[in-house]
Each structure stands twice: as structure tokens, then as C-alpha cells.
Amino acid sequence: MSALESSKATENNNNEPPLAKGLPIIGSAASLFNSPVEFLREQHKLHGPVFKFKAMHKTMTVLAGKEINRFMAGEGRDYFTSEVTWGRLRDGLKSPHLMIAVDGDAHAYQRKLLKGQFSKAAFKERLNLLVDPIESTLQSIEDGDEVHVGPFLRNIVCRQIGLAVQGVEVNTQQTEDFMTTQNTYLNVFMIGKWPKLTLLSPKFVFSALRTGKLLKKVREENTNRCPADKTSVTYMDKIEQGVQERPDLYTENDVRTISMLPFVGGVDPIGGTISFILYRLLQDDELRQRVVEEVDRVLLEAPLNFDSIDRLVDVRGLVMETMRVNPVAYAMARTATKEFDFGGYTIRKGDELMVFTVANHWEESFFPNPEKFDIERYREPRNEHKNGAIYAPFGRGPHTCIAAGLAEMHTVINVAMLLRYLDFEAAVPLEKVKIKYIPAPFMSENFKIRFTRRKI
Ligand code: HEM
């Protein structure tokens, strides 16, 4: 009997997981769309590691906890497919080999091809491509300037990913177009939160058109760059390599969507995480003073490089703790490919699943005093995140974030730069700022801060 099976399952294979209470017709849709993390946490506490919920016409089974996290990344890898849920996005985009929406050979080939481009090590010699865009933006800020946090962060991260991964300059308009396009596709096709009619709205249509042009330009500029610039291999070079080696995996639309992937994967998760960090620091002066002191101490000794980043232990703790309490990618949508038993229930082939990968982030037994925001959990001797498969801000299994190490470093860099150059205060009453799911969680668009330049 596997660790996933229990006596309850073998006694009665037909028992159904408990169903979350919901309203007639819509079921749990409102809670799920408005505050999914809170909804999943509450239901997990009530029902344990397996339960179901209904949202409109759909029923999903939630699997939660370290056992399922282990299973998904180990012997159970083949029991889950992304091809159905993410497949709705793939079909909507008419991109049959969209990496996140395919499994098996089509996924393994693309992952292997692109992995090196997303590794932290690949940035050792070109860290400046991440640092320069944020540094120049922050240096241009004047005392008293106010910004809306959402667009401000998305713009910076988009520019960084554009330059560091794609080798192109991305401006504010392109960032906005890009985010509108991406989030409309996700909300319409993948999540089903918005009606298909949204695809006819002028805002979406023009944003999608301009995004298409940008992606075309990315490809053309990469192909036409002068020989002197061709000394290092770019992300687009790898895609062109894929087109040559495996034309069966790269339609025109695939090339377009896969060239968009670093933006899709990175902008909202990193931007959202930093929006939570800024919100937290505005409420906790002691924490803020502590991290600012560390940043000043470390960056007075040396500029930002791989060594000094390693010495930013408090900033890294701040980032990791934020990813524990405000995980931006909190659940993985999958479909069962085979029958298996879990937590006393039988999961059947074809069941639509939501793997609540971060369920353990609030367990007292893994993270003592879990409601306390504590940046020291992730260092010797505590290393609370290393207790099995309990800490999972980057997902689990074959599709685990391909850029996890890079993303963590990227977030640390941005937080350190912000704290080094600028003081900031809330420019809107903080009680009016809420978490919004767009679909990834972000502090709401009314979150505004006012900057003062630091004398450094
Ligand atoms: C805080 C930052 C980030 C978080 C929390 C995050 C989280 C995740 C998670 C949970 C997945 C798995 C999705 C699934 O299994 O359904 C994923 C996949 C992915 N992420 Fe990230 N991510 C972050 C940043 C980035 C960045 C910066 C990039 C690229 C520049 C990136 C690129 C990708 C890609 C390409 C995939 C698909 C991998 C595959 O299908 O094999 N992510 N990410």
C-alpha cells in the first residue's frame, strides 16, 4: 500500500470526498474567485487533505498537503496532466504546443531546451541586465513622486525580463498591452471568470494586436542582430533551435506564445510578490528598518553582484516569508490520468483536480507560530522550509517553475534596490488596499505610494 492510500480507502472505495458548502447554482464560485487562498485554507482546515467544491457548472477535487506534493513530484508524476485545464488556454491561443499546457515528450523537449536560459547561473555575467533597468528607473524618481504600485512594478519587471531574457526594450504601453492580453486570455480560457465576449472589447483587441506586433519584432530583431551581438545565445535563439530541430512542436503561434512565456511567467508573480512586500513594510517599521540597514551595510561594501546578493540574508528571508504567507501561485490545476487513492478517497481518471501546493504554509507543525511574519525561518539552524515538500511557492512536479532560482534572486534585487534608493510612504489609506486576483494575487490597483529619495 502506498503512502497515499489509507485504510478508509480500502474499506470503501466508493466514498466521495466532502463537498464545500456553497450557494445554489454558483456553488463556491464567489469565494473561489474573490479570495481563493482563504477559501482553500478554510476548506482544508475543515475537511483535511481531500475535498470537492462546485463552481458554476464545474466540480473540482482539491488535494492538499505534503503527501500530495511529494507524490506529484515523485512516483505520481504521470498521474497528473496539465493538458486539460491549461489546454483550454492552449486551444484559445491556438498554440498546440504551449509548454505549460503539454506533457510528455513535447514538454520535456521544450523544458530541456530552455532551462539554461532561466537558470540563475546564466545571469552571473549579465546581472546588469536585471539591475540597470530598475536602477535607472529609481534614479529618475524625484522627491514627492507618487506611483500606483501595480503598473509601476509591472513596468519595471517587464523591462527587466525584456532586456535580460529577450534582449529587447519594452515600454510602458507595451507592458500594459501585454498584461491586458495575457490576463484576458487567462481569465476567459483558463479560469472561465470572464465571458468570451471580453475578447471582442476594443481594449483587448487593440492590446492583442500590439502585443502580436511586439512579439514579431522580438523575433525579427533577434534574427537581424549584427554578428558582434551574436556571441551569446539568447532565449529566441533557443526557440529558433527548437524550430529547426523539432518543427513538429513549433507552429507560428507556438513560437509567438512561447516567446511570450518569460513575461507571462515572470511579470505578475514577481510584481505581485513585491507589492505584498511593500504593503508589509509600510505596516512594520521595525522590519523595514532592519532590512534597510542590511541593504545599506551590504551595498556600502560592494555593488550588487552574486556575492553581495548572498549576503542579503534578511532581504531573502523577507522575500521567502512573503512567498509563504502570500504565495502568488498557490494551486496547480490538473486532471487525473489514472485512478489512485489519496487521503481515504479514490481519485478517478479524468477528475479535475486542484493541487493546493501551499497548504502546509500555515501548519503549526512545520512553521511554528505560522501567523507570525518571521524572516528568520529560512536560515540555519531553523531552515523550516526544508522539512520535506511543505514549502512550495514555485509549484511541484514536472512543470515546477523553470525559473525558480532566478525569480527569487530577481525579487531580492528589486527589493534591495528600492530600499537602497528610496523611502516611501502610503499615498492612500492602507485599509482601502486589498488583495485582488487578476488572476494572480496582487495588492489592488488603488495601492499608491509616495517616494522620497534617500541621501546615500
Ligand atoms: C515570484 C516569481 C515566480 C513564481 C512564484 C512562479 C511560480 C510558478 C509556478 C507555480 C509554476 C508552475 C505552474 C504549474 O505547474 O501549473 C511556474 C511555471 C513556470 N514559470 Fe514561474 N514563477 C515565478 C517567476 C517566473 C519567472 C521570472 C519566469 C521567467 C522569466 C518564470 C517562468 C515560468 C515558466 C516558463 C513556467 C512553465 C514551466 C513548465 O511548464 O515546465 N516564472 N512558475
Coordinates of C-alpha atoms and ligand atoms in Angstrom, one line a residue:
M1 CA 0.0 0.0 0.0
S2 CA 1.4 3.4 -1.0
A3 CA 1.8 6.3 1.5
L4 CA -1.1 7.9 -0.3
E5 CA -3.6 5.1 0.5
S6 CA -5.4 4.8 3.8
S7 CA -7.5 2.2 5.5
K8 CA -10.6 4.3 4.8
A9 CA -10.0 4.0 1.0
T10 CA -9.5 0.3 1.0
E11 CA -12.6 -0.2 3.2
N12 CA -14.9 1.8 0.9
N13 CA -13.7 2.7 -2.5
N14 CA -16.9 4.5 -3.4
N15 CA -16.9 7.2 -0.7
E16 CA -17.0 10.7 -2.1
P17 CA -14.7 13.5 -0.7
P18 CA -16.7 16.0 1.3
L19 CA -18.2 18.9 -0.7
A20 CA -17.5 22.5 0.4
K21 CA -20.8 24.3 1.3
G22 CA -21.8 26.7 -1.4
L23 CA -24.8 28.6 -2.8
P24 CA -27.3 27.1 -5.2
I25 CA -26.2 27.2 -8.9
I26 CA -23.0 29.1 -8.4
G27 CA -21.7 26.8 -5.6
S28 CA -18.4 28.2 -4.2
A29 CA -17.7 30.4 -7.3
A30 CA -17.9 33.7 -5.4
S31 CA -15.5 32.7 -2.6
L32 CA -13.2 31.0 -5.1
F33 CA -13.0 34.0 -7.5
N34 CA -12.8 36.6 -4.8
S35 CA -10.4 35.1 -2.3
P36 CA -9.3 31.6 -3.4
V37 CA -6.4 31.2 -0.9
E38 CA -8.6 32.0 2.0
F39 CA -11.3 29.7 0.6
L40 CA -8.9 26.8 0.1
R41 CA -7.3 27.3 3.5
E42 CA -10.7 27.3 5.3
Q43 CA -11.9 24.2 3.5
H44 CA -8.6 22.4 4.1
K45 CA -8.9 23.1 7.8
L46 CA -12.5 21.8 7.8
H47 CA -12.1 18.8 5.6
G48 CA -8.5 17.8 5.6
P49 CA -6.4 16.9 2.5
V50 CA -9.2 16.0 0.1
F51 CA -12.4 17.8 -0.6
K52 CA -14.5 18.9 -3.5
F53 CA -16.1 22.2 -4.5
K54 CA -18.6 23.3 -7.1
A55 CA -18.1 26.5 -9.0
M56 CA -20.9 27.2 -11.5
H57 CA -21.2 24.0 -13.7
K58 CA -17.8 22.6 -12.7
T59 CA -16.8 20.3 -9.8
M60 CA -13.2 20.1 -8.8
T61 CA -11.4 17.9 -6.3
V62 CA -8.8 19.6 -4.1
L63 CA -5.8 17.7 -3.0
A64 CA -3.6 19.3 -0.3
G65 CA -0.6 18.7 1.9
K66 CA 2.9 17.4 1.8
E67 CA 1.9 13.8 0.7
I68 CA 0.4 15.0 -2.5
N69 CA 3.3 17.5 -3.1
R70 CA 5.7 14.6 -2.8
F71 CA 3.6 12.3 -4.9
M72 CA 3.3 14.9 -7.7
A73 CA 7.0 15.4 -7.9
G74 CA 7.9 11.7 -7.4
E75 CA 6.2 8.4 -8.3
G76 CA 2.9 10.2 -9.2
R77 CA 4.3 12.4 -11.9
D78 CA 2.4 10.6 -14.5
Y79 CA -0.9 10.7 -12.6
F80 CA -1.4 14.3 -13.4
T81 CA -1.8 16.1 -16.7
S82 CA -1.9 19.9 -17.4
E83 CA -3.3 19.3 -20.8
V84 CA -7.0 19.7 -19.9
T85 CA -7.1 22.8 -17.8
W86 CA -4.1 24.6 -19.3
G87 CA -5.3 23.1 -22.6
R88 CA -8.2 25.5 -22.6
L89 CA -5.7 28.3 -22.8
R90 CA -3.7 26.4 -25.4
D91 CA -6.7 25.9 -27.5
G92 CA -7.9 29.5 -27.1
L93 CA -4.5 30.7 -28.2
K94 CA -4.4 28.2 -31.0
S95 CA -0.9 27.2 -29.8
P96 CA -1.0 23.4 -29.7
H97 CA 2.4 23.0 -28.0
L98 CA 2.3 25.8 -25.4
M99 CA 4.9 24.5 -22.9
I100 CA 2.9 24.8 -19.7
A101 CA -0.1 23.1 -21.4
V102 CA 1.6 19.9 -22.7
D103 CA 3.1 16.9 -21.0
G104 CA 5.4 14.1 -22.0
D105 CA 7.9 14.5 -24.9
A106 CA 6.5 17.8 -26.1
H107 CA 7.0 19.3 -22.6
A108 CA 10.3 17.5 -21.8
Y109 CA 11.9 18.7 -25.1
Q110 CA 11.0 22.4 -24.5
R111 CA 11.9 22.3 -20.9
K112 CA 15.4 20.9 -21.6
L113 CA 15.9 23.3 -24.5
L114 CA 15.0 26.4 -22.4
K115 CA 16.2 25.5 -18.9
G116 CA 19.6 27.1 -19.2
Q117 CA 18.2 30.4 -20.2
F118 CA 16.3 30.6 -17.0
S119 CA 18.9 29.4 -14.6
K120 CA 20.4 31.8 -12.0
A121 CA 23.9 30.8 -13.2
A122 CA 23.1 32.2 -16.7
F123 CA 22.9 35.6 -15.1
K124 CA 26.3 35.6 -13.4
E125 CA 28.0 37.6 -16.1
R126 CA 25.0 39.7 -17.1
L127 CA 23.4 40.6 -13.8
N128 CA 23.5 44.2 -15.0
L129 CA 20.6 43.4 -17.4
L130 CA 18.4 42.9 -14.3
V131 CA 20.0 45.7 -12.2
D132 CA 20.2 48.5 -14.7
P133 CA 16.5 48.9 -15.6
I134 CA 15.4 49.2 -12.0
E135 CA 18.4 51.4 -11.0
S136 CA 17.8 53.8 -13.8
T137 CA 14.0 53.9 -13.1
L138 CA 14.6 54.6 -9.4
Q139 CA 17.3 57.2 -10.1
S140 CA 14.8 59.2 -12.2
I141 CA 12.3 59.4 -9.3
E142 CA 12.0 62.8 -7.6
D143 CA 11.0 63.7 -4.0
G144 CA 7.2 63.6 -3.7
D145 CA 6.6 61.5 -6.8
E146 CA 3.7 59.2 -6.4
V147 CA 3.1 55.9 -8.2
H148 CA 0.4 53.3 -8.4
V149 CA 2.3 50.2 -7.2
G150 CA 0.8 47.7 -9.7
P151 CA 1.7 49.4 -13.0
F152 CA 5.0 50.7 -11.5
L153 CA 6.2 47.2 -10.6
R154 CA 4.9 45.5 -13.7
N155 CA 6.6 48.1 -15.9
I156 CA 10.0 47.6 -14.1
V157 CA 9.8 43.7 -14.2
C158 CA 8.6 43.7 -17.8
R159 CA 11.6 45.9 -18.8
Q160 CA 14.0 43.6 -16.9
I161 CA 12.6 40.5 -18.4
G162 CA 12.6 42.1 -21.9
L163 CA 16.2 43.1 -21.6
A164 CA 17.6 40.2 -19.6
V165 CA 15.7 37.3 -21.2
Q166 CA 14.5 38.6 -24.6
G167 CA 17.1 41.3 -25.4
V168 CA 14.5 43.9 -26.2
E169 CA 13.4 47.3 -24.6
V170 CA 9.8 47.1 -23.6
N171 CA 8.0 50.4 -22.9
T172 CA 5.0 51.2 -20.6
Q173 CA 2.4 51.0 -23.3
Q174 CA 3.7 47.6 -24.4
T175 CA 3.7 46.4 -20.8
E176 CA 0.1 47.4 -20.4
D177 CA -0.9 45.8 -23.7
F178 CA 0.9 42.7 -22.8
M179 CA -0.7 42.4 -19.3
T180 CA -4.2 43.1 -20.7
T181 CA -3.7 40.4 -23.4
Q182 CA -2.3 37.8 -21.0
N183 CA -4.8 38.3 -18.2
T184 CA -7.8 38.4 -20.6
Y185 CA -6.7 35.1 -22.1
L186 CA -6.2 33.6 -18.6
N187 CA -9.5 34.8 -17.2
V188 CA -11.5 33.8 -20.3
F189 CA -10.0 30.5 -21.3
M190 CA -8.2 29.0 -18.3
I191 CA -10.3 30.3 -15.3
G192 CA -13.6 30.9 -17.0
K193 CA -14.1 34.0 -14.8
W194 CA -14.8 36.4 -17.7
P195 CA -17.2 35.8 -20.7
K196 CA -15.8 35.1 -24.2
L197 CA -17.4 38.4 -25.2
T198 CA -14.4 40.1 -23.5
L199 CA -12.4 39.1 -26.4
L200 CA -14.4 41.5 -28.6
S201 CA -13.8 44.5 -26.4
P202 CA -11.7 47.2 -28.1
K203 CA -9.3 47.4 -25.2
F204 CA -8.4 43.7 -25.6
V205 CA -8.5 43.7 -29.4
F206 CA -6.0 46.6 -29.7
S207 CA -3.8 45.3 -26.9
A208 CA -3.6 41.9 -28.5
L209 CA -2.8 43.4 -31.9
R210 CA 0.0 45.5 -30.5
T211 CA 1.3 42.6 -28.4
G212 CA 1.4 40.5 -31.6
K213 CA 3.5 43.2 -33.2
L214 CA 5.9 43.3 -30.3
L215 CA 6.4 39.5 -30.4
K216 CA 7.0 39.7 -34.1
K217 CA 9.6 42.5 -33.5
V218 CA 11.3 40.4 -30.8
R219 CA 11.8 37.6 -33.3
E220 CA 12.9 39.8 -36.1
E221 CA 15.3 41.8 -34.0
N222 CA 16.9 38.7 -32.7
T223 CA 17.3 37.2 -36.2
N224 CA 18.7 40.5 -37.6
R225 CA 21.1 41.4 -34.8
C226 CA 24.6 42.1 -36.0
P227 CA 27.2 39.3 -35.8
A228 CA 29.0 41.1 -33.0
D229 CA 25.9 40.8 -30.8
K230 CA 25.6 37.1 -31.6
T231 CA 28.3 35.9 -29.2
S232 CA 25.8 34.8 -26.5
V233 CA 22.8 32.5 -27.1
T234 CA 19.5 34.3 -26.5
Y235 CA 16.1 32.9 -25.5
M236 CA 14.9 33.5 -29.1
D237 CA 18.0 31.6 -30.4
K238 CA 16.9 28.6 -28.4
I239 CA 13.4 28.8 -29.8
E240 CA 14.8 29.1 -33.3
Q241 CA 16.9 26.0 -32.5
G242 CA 13.7 24.2 -31.5
V243 CA 12.0 25.3 -34.7
Q244 CA 14.9 23.7 -36.6
E245 CA 15.2 20.5 -34.5
R246 CA 11.5 19.8 -33.8
P247 CA 9.4 21.6 -36.4
D248 CA 6.5 19.3 -35.3
L249 CA 6.5 21.3 -31.9
Y250 CA 6.6 24.8 -33.2
T251 CA 3.8 26.3 -35.2
E252 CA 3.8 30.0 -35.9
N253 CA 1.5 30.5 -33.0
D254 CA 3.7 28.3 -30.7
V255 CA 6.7 30.5 -31.5
R256 CA 4.6 33.6 -30.6
T257 CA 3.2 32.2 -27.3
I258 CA 6.5 30.6 -26.2
S259 CA 8.3 33.9 -26.8
M260 CA 5.8 35.5 -24.6
L261 CA 6.3 32.9 -21.8
P262 CA 9.0 34.7 -19.8
F263 CA 6.7 37.7 -19.5
V264 CA 3.7 35.5 -18.6
G265 CA 5.7 33.5 -16.1
G266 CA 7.5 36.4 -14.5
V267 CA 5.8 39.8 -14.5
D268 CA 2.8 39.3 -12.3
P269 CA 4.3 36.8 -9.9
I270 CA 7.4 39.0 -9.2
G271 CA 5.4 42.2 -9.3
G272 CA 2.7 40.7 -7.0
T273 CA 5.2 39.4 -4.5
I274 CA 6.9 42.8 -4.3
S275 CA 3.5 44.6 -3.9
F276 CA 2.9 42.4 -0.8
I277 CA 6.4 43.2 0.5
L278 CA 5.8 47.0 0.1
Y279 CA 2.5 46.7 1.8
R280 CA 4.0 44.7 4.7
L281 CA 6.9 47.2 5.1
L282 CA 4.5 50.1 5.3
Q283 CA 2.9 48.4 8.3
D284 CA 6.0 47.2 10.1
D285 CA 8.6 49.9 10.8
E286 CA 10.9 47.6 12.8
L287 CA 11.1 45.1 10.0
R288 CA 11.7 47.9 7.5
Q289 CA 14.5 49.4 9.5
R290 CA 16.1 46.1 9.8
V291 CA 16.1 45.3 6.1
V292 CA 17.1 48.8 5.1
E293 CA 20.1 48.6 7.5
E294 CA 21.2 45.3 5.9
V295 CA 20.9 46.7 2.4
D296 CA 22.9 49.7 3.3
R297 CA 25.6 47.7 5.1
V298 CA 26.0 45.2 2.3
L299 CA 25.8 47.6 -0.6
L300 CA 28.2 50.1 1.0
E301 CA 30.8 47.3 0.9
A302 CA 30.2 46.2 -2.7
P303 CA 27.8 46.8 -5.6
L304 CA 25.1 44.2 -6.3
N305 CA 26.7 41.0 -7.5
F306 CA 26.3 37.3 -6.8
D307 CA 28.4 37.6 -3.6
S308 CA 26.7 40.6 -2.1
I309 CA 23.2 39.2 -3.0
D310 CA 24.1 36.1 -0.9
R311 CA 24.8 38.4 2.0
L312 CA 21.3 39.9 1.8
V313 CA 20.1 37.3 4.2
D314 CA 17.3 39.4 5.7
V315 CA 16.0 40.5 2.3
R316 CA 16.0 36.9 1.1
G317 CA 14.1 36.0 4.3
L318 CA 11.6 38.8 3.6
V319 CA 11.1 37.5 0.1
M320 CA 10.7 33.9 1.2
E321 CA 8.4 34.7 4.1
T322 CA 6.2 36.8 1.8
M323 CA 6.1 33.8 -0.6
R324 CA 4.9 31.7 2.3
V325 CA 2.1 33.9 3.6
N326 CA 1.2 35.5 0.2
P327 CA 2.0 32.8 -2.3
V328 CA 1.1 34.2 -5.8
A329 CA 0.9 30.7 -7.3
Y330 CA -1.0 28.8 -4.7
A331 CA -2.6 25.9 -6.6
M332 CA -1.9 23.8 -9.7
A333 CA -4.8 22.9 -11.9
R334 CA -4.5 19.3 -13.2
T335 CA -6.6 16.4 -14.4
A336 CA -6.0 12.8 -13.1
T337 CA -4.7 10.5 -15.8
K338 CA -5.2 7.3 -13.8
E339 CA -7.1 6.2 -10.7
F340 CA -5.3 6.5 -7.4
D341 CA -6.2 6.6 -3.7
F342 CA -5.4 9.6 -1.6
G343 CA -6.4 10.6 1.9
G344 CA -9.0 7.9 2.1
Y345 CA -10.7 8.6 -1.2
T346 CA -10.4 7.3 -4.7
I347 CA -9.4 9.9 -7.3
R348 CA -10.7 8.7 -10.7
K349 CA -9.2 9.1 -14.1
G350 CA -10.5 12.3 -15.6
D351 CA -11.3 14.0 -12.3
E352 CA -10.4 17.7 -12.4
L353 CA -8.0 18.5 -9.7
M354 CA -6.7 21.5 -7.9
V355 CA -3.5 20.7 -6.1
F356 CA -3.3 23.2 -3.2
T357 CA 0.5 23.0 -3.1
V358 CA 1.0 25.7 -0.4
A359 CA -1.5 24.1 2.0
N360 CA 1.3 23.4 4.6
H361 CA 2.5 27.0 4.6
W362 CA 0.3 27.7 7.6
E363 CA 0.8 24.5 9.6
E364 CA 2.0 25.0 13.1
S365 CA 3.9 21.7 12.9
F366 CA 6.1 23.0 10.0
F367 CA 6.1 26.7 10.5
P368 CA 5.8 27.3 14.3
N369 CA 3.6 30.3 15.1
P370 CA 2.5 30.4 11.5
E371 CA 0.6 33.7 11.8
K372 CA 3.8 35.5 12.8
F373 CA 5.6 37.1 9.9
D374 CA 9.2 35.9 10.6
I375 CA 12.0 36.4 8.2
E376 CA 14.3 34.1 10.2
R377 CA 12.6 30.9 9.4
Y378 CA 14.8 30.2 6.3
R379 CA 18.3 30.2 7.8
E380 CA 20.4 27.9 10.0
P381 CA 19.5 26.3 12.3
R382 CA 15.8 26.6 11.6
N383 CA 15.5 26.1 7.9
E384 CA 11.8 25.5 8.3
H385 CA 11.3 25.4 4.5
K386 CA 13.5 22.3 4.1
N387 CA 11.2 20.0 6.0
G388 CA 10.1 17.7 3.1
A389 CA 7.8 19.1 0.4
I390 CA 6.0 21.6 2.6
Y391 CA 7.2 24.9 1.2
A392 CA 6.1 25.2 -2.4
P393 CA 5.8 28.7 -3.7
F394 CA 7.1 27.6 -7.1
G395 CA 4.7 24.6 -7.6
R396 CA 5.6 20.9 -7.7
G397 CA 6.2 18.3 -10.3
P398 CA 7.4 18.4 -13.9
H399 CA 6.0 21.9 -14.5
T400 CA 7.6 23.4 -11.4
C401 CA 8.7 27.0 -12.1
I402 CA 11.6 26.7 -14.5
A403 CA 13.0 30.0 -13.3
A404 CA 12.6 29.5 -9.5
G405 CA 16.2 30.4 -8.5
L406 CA 16.3 33.3 -10.9
A407 CA 12.9 34.6 -9.8
E408 CA 13.9 34.6 -6.2
M409 CA 17.1 36.4 -7.0
H410 CA 15.3 38.9 -9.3
T411 CA 12.9 39.7 -6.4
V412 CA 15.7 40.1 -3.9
I413 CA 17.5 42.5 -6.3
N414 CA 14.4 44.6 -6.8
V415 CA 13.6 44.9 -3.1
A416 CA 17.2 45.7 -2.3
M417 CA 17.4 48.4 -5.0
L418 CA 14.1 50.0 -3.9
L419 CA 15.2 50.1 -0.3
R420 CA 18.6 51.5 -1.1
Y421 CA 17.5 54.4 -3.3
L422 CA 14.1 55.4 -1.9
D423 CA 12.0 56.0 1.2
F424 CA 8.3 55.5 0.6
E425 CA 5.0 56.1 2.4
A426 CA 1.5 55.2 1.7
A427 CA -0.3 57.8 -0.6
V428 CA -3.7 56.1 0.0
P429 CA -5.3 54.9 3.3
L430 CA -3.9 51.3 3.6
E431 CA -7.2 50.0 4.9
K432 CA -8.6 50.7 1.4
V433 CA -5.9 48.5 -0.2
K434 CA -7.0 44.8 -0.6
I435 CA -5.6 41.7 -2.3
K436 CA -7.1 41.3 -5.8
Y437 CA -6.8 38.2 -8.0
I438 CA -6.2 39.2 -11.6
P439 CA -5.9 36.1 -11.7
A440 CA -2.6 36.1 -9.8
P441 CA -2.9 37.9 -6.5
F442 CA -1.6 41.5 -6.4
M443 CA -2.3 44.3 -4.0
S444 CA -5.2 46.3 -5.5
E445 CA -4.7 48.9 -8.2
N446 CA -5.5 51.7 -5.8
F447 CA -2.3 51.0 -3.9
K448 CA -0.3 54.1 -4.2
I449 CA 3.0 55.2 -2.6
R450 CA 4.9 58.4 -2.4
F451 CA 8.7 58.4 -2.7
T452 CA 11.5 60.5 -1.1
R453 CA 15.0 60.0 -2.4
R454 CA 17.4 58.7 0.2
K455 CA 20.7 60.5 0.8
I456 CA 23.1 57.8 0.1
Ligands
HEM1 C1 7.9 35.0 -7.8 C2 8.1 34.6 -9.0 C3 7.5 33.4 -9.6 C4 6.7 32.4 -9.1 C5 6.0 32.4 -7.7 C6 6.4 31.4 -10.1 C7 5.7 30.3 -10.0 C8 5.5 29.3 -10.9 C9 4.7 28.1 -10.8 C10 3.9 27.7 -9.5 C11 4.8 27.4 -11.9 C12 4.1 26.1 -12.2 C13 2.7 26.2 -12.8 C14 2.1 24.8 -13.0 O1 2.7 23.8 -12.7 O2 0.9 24.8 -13.4 C15 5.6 28.2 -12.8 C16 5.9 27.7 -14.1 C17 6.7 28.5 -15.0 N1 7.3 29.7 -14.7 FE1 7.4 30.6 -12.9 N2 7.2 31.8 -11.2 C18 7.8 32.9 -11.0 C19 8.7 33.6 -11.8 C20 9.0 33.2 -13.1 C21 9.9 33.9 -14.0 C22 10.7 35.2 -13.6 C23 9.9 33.3 -15.1 C24 10.7 33.6 -16.4 C25 11.4 34.6 -16.6 C26 9.0 32.1 -15.0 C27 8.8 31.2 -16.0 C28 8.0 30.1 -15.8 C29 7.7 29.1 -16.9 C30 8.3 29.2 -18.3 C31 6.9 28.1 -16.3 C32 6.4 26.9 -17.1 C33 7.2 25.7 -16.7 C34 6.8 24.4 -17.4 O3 5.7 24.3 -17.9 O4 7.6 23.5 -17.3 N3 8.5 32.1 -13.7 N4 6.0 29.3 -12.2

